[in-house]
CSV table of C-alpha atoms in Angstrom, one decimal:
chain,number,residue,atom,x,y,z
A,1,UNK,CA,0.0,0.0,0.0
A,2,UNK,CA,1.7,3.2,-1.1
A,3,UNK,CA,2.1,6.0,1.1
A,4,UNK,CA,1.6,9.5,0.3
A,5,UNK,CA,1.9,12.9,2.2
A,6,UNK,CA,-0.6,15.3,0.1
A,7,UNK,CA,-2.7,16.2,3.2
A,8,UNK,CA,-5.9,15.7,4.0
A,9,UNK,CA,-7.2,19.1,4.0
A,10,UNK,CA,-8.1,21.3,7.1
A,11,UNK,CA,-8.8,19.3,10.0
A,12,UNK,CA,-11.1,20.7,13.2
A,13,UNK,CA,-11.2,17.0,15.0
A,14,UNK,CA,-8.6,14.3,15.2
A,15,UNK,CA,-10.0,11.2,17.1
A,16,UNK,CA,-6.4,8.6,17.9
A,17,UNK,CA,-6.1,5.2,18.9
A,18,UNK,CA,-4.1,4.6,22.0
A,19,UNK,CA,-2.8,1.5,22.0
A,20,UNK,CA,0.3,0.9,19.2
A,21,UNK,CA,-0.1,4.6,18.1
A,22,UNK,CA,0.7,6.5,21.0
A,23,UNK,CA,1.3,4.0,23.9
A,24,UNK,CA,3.2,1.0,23.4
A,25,UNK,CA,0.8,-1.2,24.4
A,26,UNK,CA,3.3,-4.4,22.8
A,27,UNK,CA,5.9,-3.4,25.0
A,28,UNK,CA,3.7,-3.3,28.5
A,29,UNK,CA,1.2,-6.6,27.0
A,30,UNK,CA,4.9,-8.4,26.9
A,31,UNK,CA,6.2,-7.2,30.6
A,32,UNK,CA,3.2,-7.5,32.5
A,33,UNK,CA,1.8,-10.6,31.3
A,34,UNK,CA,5.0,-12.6,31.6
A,35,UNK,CA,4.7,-11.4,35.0
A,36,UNK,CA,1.4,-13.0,35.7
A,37,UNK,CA,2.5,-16.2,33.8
A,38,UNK,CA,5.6,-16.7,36.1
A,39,UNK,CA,3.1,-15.8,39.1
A,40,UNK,CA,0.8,-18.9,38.2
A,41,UNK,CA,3.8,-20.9,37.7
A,42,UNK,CA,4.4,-21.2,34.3
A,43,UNK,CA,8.1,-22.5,33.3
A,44,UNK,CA,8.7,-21.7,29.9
A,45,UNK,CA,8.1,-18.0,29.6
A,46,UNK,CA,9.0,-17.7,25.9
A,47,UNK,CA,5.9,-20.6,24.8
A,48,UNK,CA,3.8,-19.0,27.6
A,49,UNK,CA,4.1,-15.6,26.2
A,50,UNK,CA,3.6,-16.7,22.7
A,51,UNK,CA,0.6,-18.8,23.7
A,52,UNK,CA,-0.9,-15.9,25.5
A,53,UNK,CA,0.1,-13.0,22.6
A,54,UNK,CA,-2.0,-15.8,20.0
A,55,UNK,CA,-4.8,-16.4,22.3
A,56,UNK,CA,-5.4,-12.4,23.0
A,57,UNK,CA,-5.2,-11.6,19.2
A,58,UNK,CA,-7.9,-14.1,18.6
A,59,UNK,CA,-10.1,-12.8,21.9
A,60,UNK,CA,-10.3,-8.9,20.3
A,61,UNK,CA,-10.4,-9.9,17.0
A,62,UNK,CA,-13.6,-11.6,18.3
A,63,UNK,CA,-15.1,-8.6,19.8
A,64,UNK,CA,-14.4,-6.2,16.8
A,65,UNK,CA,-17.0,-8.8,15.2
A,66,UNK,CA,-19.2,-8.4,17.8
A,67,UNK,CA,-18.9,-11.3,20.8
A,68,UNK,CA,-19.6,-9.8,24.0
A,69,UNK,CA,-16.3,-8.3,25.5
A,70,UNK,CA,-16.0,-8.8,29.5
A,71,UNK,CA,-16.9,-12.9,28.5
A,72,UNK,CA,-14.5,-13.5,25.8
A,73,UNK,CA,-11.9,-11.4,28.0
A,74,UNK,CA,-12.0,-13.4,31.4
A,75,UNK,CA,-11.3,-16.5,29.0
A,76,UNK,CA,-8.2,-15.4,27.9
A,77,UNK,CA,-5.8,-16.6,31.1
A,78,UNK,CA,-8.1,-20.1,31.3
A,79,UNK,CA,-7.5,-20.9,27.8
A,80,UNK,CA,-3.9,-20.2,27.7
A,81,UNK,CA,-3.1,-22.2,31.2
A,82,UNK,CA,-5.2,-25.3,29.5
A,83,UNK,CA,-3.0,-24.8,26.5
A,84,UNK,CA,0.2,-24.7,28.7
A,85,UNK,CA,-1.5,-27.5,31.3
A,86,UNK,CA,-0.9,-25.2,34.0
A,87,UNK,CA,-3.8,-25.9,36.6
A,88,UNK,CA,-4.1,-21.8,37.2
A,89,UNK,CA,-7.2,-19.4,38.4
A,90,UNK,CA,-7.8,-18.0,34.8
A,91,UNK,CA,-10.3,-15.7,35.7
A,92,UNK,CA,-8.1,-14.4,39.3
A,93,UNK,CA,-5.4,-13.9,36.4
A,94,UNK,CA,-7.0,-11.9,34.3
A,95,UNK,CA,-8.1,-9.6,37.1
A,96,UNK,CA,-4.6,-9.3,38.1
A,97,UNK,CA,-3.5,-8.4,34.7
A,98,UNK,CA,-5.5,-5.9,34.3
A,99,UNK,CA,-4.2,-4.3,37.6
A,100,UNK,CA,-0.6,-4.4,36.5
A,101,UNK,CA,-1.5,-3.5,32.8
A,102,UNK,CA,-2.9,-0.2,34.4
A,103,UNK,CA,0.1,1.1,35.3
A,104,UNK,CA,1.6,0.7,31.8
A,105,UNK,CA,2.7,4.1,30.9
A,106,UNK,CA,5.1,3.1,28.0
A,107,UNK,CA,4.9,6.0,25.2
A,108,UNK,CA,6.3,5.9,21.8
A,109,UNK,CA,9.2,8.3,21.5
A,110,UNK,CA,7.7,11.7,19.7
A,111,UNK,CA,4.4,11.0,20.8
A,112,UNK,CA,3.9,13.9,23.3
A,113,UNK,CA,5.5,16.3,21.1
A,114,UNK,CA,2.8,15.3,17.9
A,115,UNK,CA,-0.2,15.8,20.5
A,116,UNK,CA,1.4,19.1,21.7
A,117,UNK,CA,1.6,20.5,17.8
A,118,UNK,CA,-1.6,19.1,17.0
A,119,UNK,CA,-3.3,20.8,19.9
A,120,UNK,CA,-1.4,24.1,19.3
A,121,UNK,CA,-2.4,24.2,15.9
A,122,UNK,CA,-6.2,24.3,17.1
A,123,UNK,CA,-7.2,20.3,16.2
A,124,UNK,CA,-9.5,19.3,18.9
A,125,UNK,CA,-8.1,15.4,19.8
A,126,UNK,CA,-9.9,13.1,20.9
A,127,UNK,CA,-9.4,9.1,22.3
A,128,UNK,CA,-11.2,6.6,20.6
A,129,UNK,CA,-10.0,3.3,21.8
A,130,UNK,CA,-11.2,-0.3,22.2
A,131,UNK,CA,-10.5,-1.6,26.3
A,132,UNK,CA,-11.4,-1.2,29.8
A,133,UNK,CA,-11.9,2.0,30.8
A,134,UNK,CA,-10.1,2.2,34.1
A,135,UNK,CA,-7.2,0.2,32.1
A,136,UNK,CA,-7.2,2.8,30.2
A,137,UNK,CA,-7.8,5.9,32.0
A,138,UNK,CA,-4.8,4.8,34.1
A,139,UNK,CA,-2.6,4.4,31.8
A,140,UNK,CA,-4.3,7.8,29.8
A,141,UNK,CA,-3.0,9.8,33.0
A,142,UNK,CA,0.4,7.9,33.9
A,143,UNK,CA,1.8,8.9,30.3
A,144,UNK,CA,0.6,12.1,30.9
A,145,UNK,CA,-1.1,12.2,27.6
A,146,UNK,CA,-4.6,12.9,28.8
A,147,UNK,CA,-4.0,16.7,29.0
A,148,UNK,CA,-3.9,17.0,25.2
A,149,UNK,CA,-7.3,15.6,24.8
A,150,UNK,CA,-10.9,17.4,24.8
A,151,UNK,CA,-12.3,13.8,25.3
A,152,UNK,CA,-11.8,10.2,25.7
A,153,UNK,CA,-14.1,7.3,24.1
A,154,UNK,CA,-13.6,3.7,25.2
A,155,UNK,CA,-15.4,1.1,24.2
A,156,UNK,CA,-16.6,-0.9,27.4
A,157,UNK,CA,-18.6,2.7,27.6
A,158,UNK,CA,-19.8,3.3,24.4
A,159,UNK,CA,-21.0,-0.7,24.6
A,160,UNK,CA,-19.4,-1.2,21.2
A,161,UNK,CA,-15.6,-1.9,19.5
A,162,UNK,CA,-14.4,-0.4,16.9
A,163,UNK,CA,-15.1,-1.1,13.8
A,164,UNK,CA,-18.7,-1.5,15.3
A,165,UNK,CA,-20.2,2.0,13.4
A,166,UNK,CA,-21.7,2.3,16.6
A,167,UNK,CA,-18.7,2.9,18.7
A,168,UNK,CA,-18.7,6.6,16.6
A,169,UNK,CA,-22.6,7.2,17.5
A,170,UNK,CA,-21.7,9.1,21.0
A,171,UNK,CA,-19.0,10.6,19.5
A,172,UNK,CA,-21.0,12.2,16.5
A,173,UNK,CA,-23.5,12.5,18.7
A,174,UNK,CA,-21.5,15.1,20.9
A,175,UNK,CA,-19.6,16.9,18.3
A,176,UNK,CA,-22.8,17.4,15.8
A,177,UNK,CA,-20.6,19.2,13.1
A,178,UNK,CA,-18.2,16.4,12.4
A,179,UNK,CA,-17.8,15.5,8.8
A,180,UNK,CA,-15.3,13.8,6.4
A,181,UNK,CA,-14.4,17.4,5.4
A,182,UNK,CA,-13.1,18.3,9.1
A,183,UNK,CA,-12.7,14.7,11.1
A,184,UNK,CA,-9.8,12.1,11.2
A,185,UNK,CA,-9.4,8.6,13.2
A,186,UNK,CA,-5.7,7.9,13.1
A,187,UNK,CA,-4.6,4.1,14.0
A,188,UNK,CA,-2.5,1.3,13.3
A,189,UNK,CA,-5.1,-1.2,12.7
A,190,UNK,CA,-6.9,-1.5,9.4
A,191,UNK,CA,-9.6,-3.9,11.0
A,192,UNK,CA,-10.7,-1.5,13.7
A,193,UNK,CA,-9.4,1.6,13.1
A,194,UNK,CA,-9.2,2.2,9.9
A,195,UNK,CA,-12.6,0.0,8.9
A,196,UNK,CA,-14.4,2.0,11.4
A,197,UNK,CA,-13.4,5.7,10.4
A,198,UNK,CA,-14.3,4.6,7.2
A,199,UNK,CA,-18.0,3.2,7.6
A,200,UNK,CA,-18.6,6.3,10.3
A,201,UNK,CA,-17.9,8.9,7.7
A,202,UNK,CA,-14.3,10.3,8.9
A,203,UNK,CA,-10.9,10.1,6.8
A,204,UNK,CA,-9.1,7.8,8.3
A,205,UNK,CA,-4.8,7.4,8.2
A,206,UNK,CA,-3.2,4.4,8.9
A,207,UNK,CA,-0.6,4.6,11.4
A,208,UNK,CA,2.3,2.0,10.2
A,209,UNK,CA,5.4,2.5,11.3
A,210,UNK,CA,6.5,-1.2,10.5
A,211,UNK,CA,5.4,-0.4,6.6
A,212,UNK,CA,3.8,-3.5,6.6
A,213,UNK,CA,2.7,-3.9,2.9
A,214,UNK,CA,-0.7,-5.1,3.0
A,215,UNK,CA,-3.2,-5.5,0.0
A,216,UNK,CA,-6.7,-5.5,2.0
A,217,UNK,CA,-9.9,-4.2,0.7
A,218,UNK,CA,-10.3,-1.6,3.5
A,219,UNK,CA,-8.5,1.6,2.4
A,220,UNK,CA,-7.4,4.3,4.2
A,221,UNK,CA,-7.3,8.0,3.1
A,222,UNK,CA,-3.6,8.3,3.9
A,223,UNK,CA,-0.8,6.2,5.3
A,224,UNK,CA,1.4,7.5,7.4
A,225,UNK,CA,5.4,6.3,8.7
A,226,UNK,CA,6.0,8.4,11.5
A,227,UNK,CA,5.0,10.9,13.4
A,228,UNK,CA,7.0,13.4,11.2
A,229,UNK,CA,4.8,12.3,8.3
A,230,UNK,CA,1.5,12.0,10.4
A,231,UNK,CA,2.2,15.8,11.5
A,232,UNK,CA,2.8,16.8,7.9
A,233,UNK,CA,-0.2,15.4,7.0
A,234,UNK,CA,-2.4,17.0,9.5
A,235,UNK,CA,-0.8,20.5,10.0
């Protein structure tokens, strides 16, 4: 997928994804669920974390198609210790997870300083993320990050995930003179992010600073690198 910089016209509203585009959610997913894994006893930390990386991917991509979130969520600990055949409390696991995931304040480099432009330039940012909301929150006002934002939408509020067109209803809702012309949802996932922005009527630019080269169906109105080119873009 080729990326270009020819902006995306005037922009009043910029709605971001949190996790991968401006916290590294990777880096705190890897630290803090090893840690639970070694709690419940399991040996091989490499296969566990593997085994628990695959299992979550499969758990959200199930609630971005709808299953309900809080019961595919508690199953993700169970099904990995069954996997592992580590007799462990699944559900106490997750709960604990969550705690320690909370205080996960790992930002990319650059990323307060693209907020901070953005703002000054008059773009009114907003979150839009799918996740727990005290999760979230907490980690929100750890990084420091919250105080660039006019608002914060998270799905276990809203009642829907991204792509879900509904997850956008409240925030259209609120701000009634959003448009294409004047809104963007930047984030690093086509399936959500991207797919959502797209069926709620915003532009939408792909956050992918790995270049993956992907040939999907769901297109973007920009791609972006970095945050150098994601600030040329908007400013």
């Amino acid at each position: 997928m080729k990326n270009y910089l020819r902006g995306i016209g005037m922009l009043k509203y910029a709605i971001f994804d949190l996790d991968d585009t401006l916290l590294d959610f990777k880096k705190g997913e890897r630290i803090k669920a090893t840690e639970v894994l070694r709690k419940y006893g399991v040996q091989d930390l490499t296969t566990g974390l593997a085994t628990y990386t695959k299992i979550n991917q499969q758990v959200w991509e199930a609630i971005e198609q709808g299953a309900p979130r809080d019961q595919v969520l508690k199953t993700r600990f169970s099904k990995t210790f069954a996997a592992l055949g580590v007799d462990g409390d699944g559900v106490a696991a997750e709960r604990e997870y969550r705690q320690r995931l909370a205080t996960s304040y790992y930002q990319f480099e650059g990323a307060q300083a693209l907020l901070r432009d953005l703002k000054s330039a008059g773009i009114r940012l907003m979150v839009g993320t799918n996740g727990v909301k005290k999760t979230q929150l907490s980690r929100l006002a750890g990084s420091k990050l919250d105080q660039y934002f006019i608002d914060c939408f998270i799905s276990e509020d809203v009642g829907y995930a991204k792509p879900d067109e509904r997850f956008f209803a409240p925030i259209k809702h609120k701000y009634a003179d959003m448009s294409f012309q004047n809104t963007a949802m930047v984030g690093d996932r086509l399936q959500s992010d991207i797919l959502g922005a797209n069926q709620a009527g915003f532009k939408s630019i792909w956050y992918n600073p790995q270049q993956i080269a992907v040939d999907a169906p769901i297109k973007p109105t920009a791609v972006a690198h970095s945050y150098d080119q994601l600030r040329e873009l908007m400013l």
